[in-house]
Short mmCIF file of C-alpha atoms in Angstrom, two decimals:
data_model
loop_
_atom_site.label_atom_id
_atom_site.label_comp_id
_atom_site.label_asym_id
_atom_site.label_seq_id
_atom_site.Cartn_x
_atom_site.Cartn_y
_atom_site.Cartn_z
CA UNK A 1 -1.12 17.17 -0.70
CA UNK A 2 -2.47 18.74 -3.96
CA UNK A 3 -4.33 15.87 -5.36
CA UNK A 4 -4.08 15.01 -9.15
CA UNK A 5 -4.02 18.50 -10.94
CA UNK A 6 -5.60 18.70 -14.28
CA UNK A 7 -5.30 21.67 -16.89
CA UNK A 8 -7.31 23.28 -18.46
CA UNK A 9 -10.48 23.01 -16.59
CA UNK A 10 -12.37 23.76 -19.49
CA UNK A 11 -11.58 23.98 -23.22
CA UNK A 12 -13.74 25.14 -26.08
CA UNK A 13 -12.17 24.75 -29.40
CA UNK A 14 -13.11 24.72 -33.09
CA UNK A 15 -13.32 21.39 -35.18
CA UNK A 16 -9.82 20.65 -36.67
CA UNK A 17 -7.74 22.42 -33.92
CA UNK A 18 -5.28 20.52 -31.83
CA UNK A 19 -6.10 20.10 -27.86
CA UNK A 20 -3.79 19.39 -25.44
CA UNK A 21 -4.89 18.34 -21.94
CA UNK A 22 -2.41 18.05 -19.04
CA UNK A 23 -2.07 16.16 -15.85
CA UNK A 24 0.03 16.12 -12.74
CA UNK A 25 -0.30 12.87 -10.85
CA UNK A 26 0.12 12.56 -7.18
CA UNK A 27 3.84 12.65 -6.13
CA UNK A 28 5.11 8.95 -5.60
CA UNK A 29 2.21 7.42 -7.69
CA UNK A 30 3.60 4.98 -10.20
CA UNK A 31 0.41 4.42 -12.43
CA UNK A 32 -1.67 7.07 -14.42
CA UNK A 33 -4.69 6.66 -16.15
CA UNK A 34 -6.76 8.74 -18.62
CA UNK A 35 -10.29 8.50 -18.93
CA UNK A 36 -13.22 9.86 -20.97
CA UNK A 37 -16.71 10.28 -19.71
CA UNK A 38 -19.88 11.19 -21.78
CA UNK A 39 -23.52 10.52 -20.97
CA UNK A 40 -23.95 7.91 -23.82
CA UNK A 41 -20.87 6.11 -23.27
CA UNK A 42 -20.29 6.59 -19.63
CA UNK A 43 -16.44 6.24 -18.18
CA UNK A 44 -14.11 4.73 -20.50
CA UNK A 45 -10.55 4.02 -19.90
CA UNK A 46 -8.39 5.64 -22.97
CA UNK A 47 -4.75 4.74 -21.67
CA UNK A 48 -2.87 3.89 -18.76
CA UNK A 49 0.98 4.01 -17.78
CA UNK A 50 2.94 2.39 -15.25
CA UNK A 51 6.21 3.62 -14.26
CA UNK A 52 5.94 6.27 -17.08
CA UNK A 53 5.43 3.22 -19.89
CA UNK A 54 2.26 3.09 -21.54
CA UNK A 55 0.91 -0.39 -20.69
CA UNK A 56 -2.67 -0.60 -22.46
CA UNK A 57 -3.77 2.03 -25.04
CA UNK A 58 -6.82 -0.20 -26.29
CA UNK A 59 -9.22 2.28 -25.29
CA UNK A 60 -7.77 5.07 -27.42
CA UNK A 61 -10.52 5.65 -29.79
CA UNK A 62 -8.27 6.76 -33.25
CA UNK A 63 -5.22 7.82 -34.32
CA UNK A 64 -6.27 11.17 -33.62
CA UNK A 65 -5.52 10.73 -29.80
CA UNK A 66 -2.13 10.26 -28.41
CA UNK A 67 -0.77 10.50 -24.92
CA UNK A 68 2.74 10.72 -23.43
CA UNK A 69 4.14 10.72 -20.07
CA UNK A 70 7.80 11.93 -20.11
CA UNK A 71 8.39 11.91 -16.62
CA UNK A 72 6.69 10.81 -13.34
CA UNK A 73 5.14 14.11 -12.67
CA UNK A 74 3.53 15.01 -15.94
CA UNK A 75 1.19 13.56 -18.88
CA UNK A 76 -0.43 14.65 -21.94
CA UNK A 77 -3.40 13.58 -23.78
CA UNK A 78 -3.48 15.31 -27.19
CA UNK A 79 -6.30 15.26 -29.84
CA UNK A 80 -5.53 16.20 -33.54
CA UNK A 81 -7.58 17.12 -35.29
CA UNK A 82 -10.46 17.46 -32.81
CA UNK A 83 -14.08 16.66 -33.84
CA UNK A 84 -17.47 17.58 -32.33
CA UNK A 85 -17.71 13.89 -31.11
CA UNK A 86 -14.63 14.35 -28.98
CA UNK A 87 -16.85 16.72 -26.53
CA UNK A 88 -16.64 14.85 -23.31
CA UNK A 89 -15.22 15.28 -19.69
CA UNK A 90 -11.60 13.93 -19.57
CA UNK A 91 -10.25 12.60 -16.33
CA UNK A 92 -6.95 11.86 -15.27
CA UNK A 93 -6.16 9.61 -12.41
CA UNK A 94 -3.30 8.27 -10.49
CA UNK A 95 -2.66 5.42 -7.96
CA UNK A 96 0.16 3.46 -6.14
CA UNK A 97 0.03 0.08 -7.81
CA UNK A 98 2.24 -2.78 -7.37
CA UNK A 99 1.11 -6.27 -8.37
CA UNK A 100 -2.39 -5.49 -8.03
CA UNK A 101 -4.95 -2.53 -8.17
CA UNK A 102 -5.00 0.21 -5.46
CA UNK A 103 -7.55 3.09 -5.21
CA UNK A 104 -7.31 5.44 -8.06
CA UNK A 105 -7.28 9.13 -7.26
CA UNK A 106 -9.20 11.34 -9.89
CA UNK A 107 -8.51 14.95 -10.92
CA UNK A 108 -11.32 17.55 -11.47
CA UNK A 109 -11.39 16.61 -15.02
CA UNK A 110 -11.29 18.80 -18.29
CA UNK A 111 -14.37 19.83 -19.82
CA UNK A 112 -13.77 19.81 -23.80
CA UNK A 113 -16.20 21.21 -26.10
CA UNK A 114 -15.50 20.93 -29.70
CA UNK A 115 -17.82 23.07 -31.91
CA UNK B 1 -17.55 -5.44 -22.59
CA UNK B 2 -18.14 -3.83 -19.35
CA UNK B 3 -17.03 -5.88 -16.35
CA UNK B 4 -19.36 -4.22 -13.77
CA UNK B 5 -23.07 -3.34 -13.99
CA UNK B 6 -24.72 -1.36 -11.36
CA UNK B 7 -28.57 -1.99 -10.59
CA UNK B 8 -30.31 0.12 -10.33
CA UNK B 9 -29.61 2.56 -12.67
CA UNK B 10 -31.32 5.46 -10.65
CA UNK B 11 -32.49 5.38 -6.92
CA UNK B 12 -34.52 8.05 -5.33
CA UNK B 13 -35.01 8.10 -1.41
CA UNK B 14 -35.78 10.02 1.42
CA UNK B 15 -33.22 11.30 3.89
CA UNK B 16 -32.84 9.00 6.87
CA UNK B 17 -33.74 5.80 4.60
CA UNK B 18 -31.05 3.34 3.72
CA UNK B 19 -29.90 2.87 -0.01
CA UNK B 20 -28.79 -0.42 -1.65
CA UNK B 21 -27.00 -0.45 -4.97
CA UNK B 22 -25.87 -3.71 -6.55
CA UNK B 23 -23.15 -4.54 -8.86
CA UNK B 24 -22.35 -7.71 -10.85
CA UNK B 25 -19.28 -8.53 -12.91
CA UNK B 26 -18.46 -11.30 -15.35
CA UNK B 27 -15.04 -12.55 -14.69
CA UNK B 28 -13.12 -13.47 -11.63
CA UNK B 29 -11.58 -10.50 -9.90
CA UNK B 30 -8.75 -9.48 -7.57
CA UNK B 31 -10.72 -6.91 -5.57
CA UNK B 32 -13.77 -4.75 -6.17
CA UNK B 33 -14.13 -0.95 -5.35
CA UNK B 34 -16.78 1.48 -4.93
CA UNK B 35 -16.51 5.09 -6.01
CA UNK B 36 -18.74 8.23 -5.61
CA UNK B 37 -19.03 11.13 -8.22
CA UNK B 38 -20.79 14.31 -7.15
CA UNK B 39 -22.08 16.12 -10.26
CA UNK B 40 -19.26 17.84 -12.29
CA UNK B 41 -16.45 16.41 -10.28
CA UNK B 42 -14.02 13.56 -10.47
CA UNK B 43 -14.52 10.14 -8.77
CA UNK B 44 -13.70 9.72 -5.01
CA UNK B 45 -12.91 6.22 -3.97
CA UNK B 46 -15.00 5.08 -1.11
CA UNK B 47 -14.09 1.39 -0.12
CA UNK B 48 -12.12 -1.56 -1.53
CA UNK B 49 -12.98 -5.08 -0.71
CA UNK B 50 -10.62 -7.88 -1.71
CA UNK B 51 -11.63 -11.20 -3.30
CA UNK B 52 -11.20 -13.00 -0.10
CA UNK B 53 -13.31 -10.74 1.89
CA UNK B 54 -17.14 -11.03 2.31
CA UNK B 55 -18.05 -7.89 4.15
CA UNK B 56 -16.53 -4.42 4.71
CA UNK B 57 -17.58 -1.47 6.86
CA UNK B 58 -16.56 2.16 6.58
CA UNK B 59 -18.71 4.52 8.46
CA UNK B 60 -22.19 4.57 7.30
CA UNK B 61 -21.08 2.43 4.30
CA UNK B 62 -21.33 -1.46 3.97
CA UNK B 63 -19.96 -3.41 1.27
CA UNK B 64 -20.67 -7.11 0.72
CA UNK B 65 -19.16 -9.37 -1.97
CA UNK B 66 -20.38 -12.88 -3.24
CA UNK B 67 -17.82 -14.14 -5.55
CA UNK B 68 -19.97 -17.30 -6.13
CA UNK B 69 -22.81 -14.94 -7.55
CA UNK B 70 -20.29 -12.53 -8.97
CA UNK B 71 -21.88 -9.83 -7.02
CA UNK B 72 -21.42 -6.91 -4.90
CA UNK B 73 -23.63 -4.57 -2.93
CA UNK B 74 -23.03 -1.10 -1.44
CA UNK B 75 -25.42 -0.11 1.59
CA UNK B 76 -25.38 3.63 2.60
CA UNK B 77 -27.38 3.73 6.36
CA UNK B 78 -29.06 6.80 7.37
CA UNK B 79 -28.79 8.54 4.12
CA UNK B 80 -28.43 12.23 3.98
CA UNK B 81 -29.10 14.81 1.03
CA UNK B 82 -25.20 15.15 0.77
CA UNK B 83 -25.09 11.53 -0.32
CA UNK B 84 -26.85 12.41 -3.46
CA UNK B 85 -24.19 11.44 -6.35
CA UNK B 86 -23.42 8.53 -8.63
CA UNK B 87 -21.78 5.61 -7.37
CA UNK B 88 -19.60 3.15 -9.31
CA UNK B 89 -18.30 0.01 -8.82
CA UNK B 90 -15.02 -1.13 -10.29
CA UNK B 91 -13.02 -4.33 -10.64
CA UNK B 92 -9.73 -5.78 -11.42
CA UNK B 93 -9.47 -8.97 -13.14
CA UNK B 94 -7.70 -12.15 -11.83
CA UNK B 95 -5.32 -14.04 -13.61
CA UNK B 96 -3.79 -11.51 -15.73
CA UNK B 97 -0.72 -9.51 -14.12
CA UNK B 98 -1.94 -6.11 -13.75
CA UNK B 99 1.07 -3.94 -13.85
CA UNK B 100 -0.87 -0.77 -13.67
CA UNK B 101 -3.69 -1.59 -11.37
CA UNK B 102 -6.27 -1.34 -14.42
CA UNK B 103 -9.92 -0.91 -13.14
CA UNK B 104 -12.98 -1.71 -15.06
CA UNK B 105 -15.81 0.77 -14.09
CA UNK B 106 -19.72 0.05 -14.35
CA UNK B 107 -22.18 2.60 -15.60
CA UNK B 108 -23.13 3.74 -11.97
CA UNK B 109 -26.23 4.33 -10.09
CA UNK B 110 -27.63 7.63 -9.68
CA UNK B 111 -28.62 8.16 -6.17
CA UNK B 112 -30.89 10.91 -5.27
CA UNK B 113 -31.66 11.78 -1.49
CA UNK B 114 -34.49 14.01 -0.86
CA UNK B 115 -34.33 16.01 2.27
#
């Protein structure tokens, strides 16, 4: 199994530009999570999906952030327009979750730098 | 607010020694999980302990859970330099139907094992 796949691994962009991060979860997993990690704030849950439906987006910082999951094998996190304070490592994770929590499998992350 | 809080924030030991990390949480939980993160990588699931369990072992790892004190500990025996990483506890809350298996992560303990 290839594990959770994220692209790109690194992204450097200028303030104001649109950024799209991509994630392919593990096949068969029905939950997908987007996290952001910084030194200051630690690991923050931004949004998560169950069976392709957004369940909780309370962690999405602003309207500049949006996430979609058009099918079971693909999700995107978009930032438009980007700002320097969005610089962080963004992780995608997936799990097989029924009525409870199971272990989450994390991707390698996308390191975003906004200048 | 953070559900899990790890203690200590940083721990430095010599190879061969045991490492103990603690986690406290605030609300009733379904289960508690420990994850490890090597520098620049995604988190990796280590072990899951359910709320009706008190102790669990996996190789050199031993996890305890005290629901009356709302705390857990992770013990790594005979530590190796390769154990150097950050360790996070994560919980799921009881009483709320959790469609997606949402986890709340603590801030982590940074473990350094010196050869």
